[in-house]
Amino acid sequence: MTTKVTIHRLATGVPGLDDVLGGGLPEFSFNLIAGPPGCGKTTLAHQIMFALATPERPALYFTVLGEPPLKMLRYQQQFDFFDSERIGRSIHFVNLSDDASQGDLEQVLHRIAAEVEAHHPALVFVDSFRSVVHASRGEGNPHNNLQQFVQQLGMMMTSWQATTFLIGEYFTETETEMDANPVLTVADGLIWLRQSVQRNSMVRKMEIMKMRGQPTLPGLHTFRISGSGLQVFAPASMALAAPTGPDAELPGSRLLMGVPGLDDMMGGGLPRGYSVLVAGPSGSGKSILAAAFLAEGARCGESGVIAVFEQRPNRSRNRLLAELVGSGRVGLVDSRAPDLSIDEIVQLLLDEIRRLDASRVVIDSLSAFELALAPTFREDFRESLLRLVTALTGAGATVLMTSELEDRYIDLRFSPYGTAFLTDAIIVQRYIEVDSRLRRVMAVVKMRASAHSDELREFSIDDNGIRIGEMLSDQEGLLGGRPTRKRAPARPFPAVGADDG
């Protein structure tokens, strides 16, 4: 009978990275952090080091640069994770520039071994390891066996029970290069960072190309560098959480919308855990309905979260919503970054949901949300919305989304993206013209697995919000694109196409 060896996983201290790694970083592993210049390799290494290093488990950071460590630390100390008091106590820096410049890998290896024996580190970093490689390529040097050097270094670090990181600048990761490069083949873990500029957006992505002994999340994962360091955004499906909110254990219950009359049109309110799309032209009252939805939750003792991508709520635009946000009953996600990804938005929303134990979420609006995404993420917007809705409803939230539509009178559409099938319910707002005046009408056109009204009702907006009136009469039916006073049967809504659910 063979006893399975338990590999202890280290928490990296980088938000989201442990999820992508499959539970953390394997202790005593030999890892490579690679990518082009400026993508965040050194910052990632320092963030991990400051999270893990202690006086009992110190870190040793070798620099192989043309500049002294002091200059590098000058920039790294701008991050929140940096702690100058730990320098010289739990974190030690050693400059290998002189050793590496001689191009003798054996001498570099002896210097590393001497420093490791002197400090007994649990963590070892070599930055930039690519500098060692370039310095070893002089002709006629008998000590330039790079593969032997890497293998010996890996064996030394494992025997010393040190978790090791080699930081290097690599621009490509083709199969040919990976097969020919001993660093890439000997390493237990490969963390590859990428970055690209798209218009005015800087999009950074990370891929765990290899991590021996554990299942990592495949694919590219966006990350952001801020004053706190790196934050990695795991796929939306990984962000699912247990249902939250005061009535999360009652999946059959319904939420009131906060608009008198609308709950009756919906068959008694919105089923908890549903997603509803409120579609309509500009000025039809979508945001006002969304604010009423959150306000009704607050009256029932439920917290909410709103993500705004147009105008931040204030008293001049939406007094009710501004008061809810100001009182802390509604959390606000208001990111103005030009390079947002869907996973980042999901993470921001879920953080607020967990912080407030919120059960209601509003996204206002999908039209502005699409523009807020980096160009590369707009190509698969329907897929992004599916991941967003799935993650939020999977976390137990009831989601209301608004969508801007062009009112073409007789051309009934629910979403400019053909995404109506993603939602469980649809409320349509639109304008009609009667006696040379625009009037607003509303209808519930979809309520999955639930009976609902098919009435087309006029509504008005005043200082108290939305007021729903009576059903339109036959005299106010639609004919040829505008209402008529003749007593003709009201023209029904066009049939819903397959693309609109």
PDB file of C-alpha atoms in Angstrom, residues 13 24 40 78 91 170 185 251 259 287 302 380 428 433:
ATOM      1  CA  GLY A  13      -1.594  36.814  -0.760  1.00  0.00           C
ATOM      2  CA  GLY A  24      -2.584  27.877  -3.639  1.00  0.00           C
ATOM      3  CA  GLY A  40       3.925  42.943 -13.530  1.00  0.00           C
ATOM      4  CA  GLN A  78       4.672  52.423  -3.522  1.00  0.00           C
ATOM      5  CA  ILE A  91      13.429  39.550   3.681  1.00  0.00           C
ATOM      6  CA  TYR A 170       9.973  35.852 -22.269  1.00  0.00           C
ATOM      7  CA  THR A 185      10.821  22.087 -18.838  1.00  0.00           C
ATOM      8  CA  PRO A 251     -36.785  29.759  -3.413  1.00  0.00           C
ATOM      9  CA  VAL A 259     -44.308  49.899  -8.170  1.00  0.00           C
ATOM     10  CA  SER A 287     -33.673  53.635 -13.957  1.00  0.00           C
ATOM     11  CA  GLU A 302     -33.039  43.567   2.350  1.00  0.00           C
ATOM     12  CA  ASP A 380     -18.364  37.878 -26.961  1.00  0.00           C
ATOM     13  CA  VAL A 428     -41.009  46.405 -21.852  1.00  0.00           C
ATOM     14  CA  GLU A 433     -48.401  58.999 -29.603  1.00  0.00           C
TER      15      GLU A 433
END
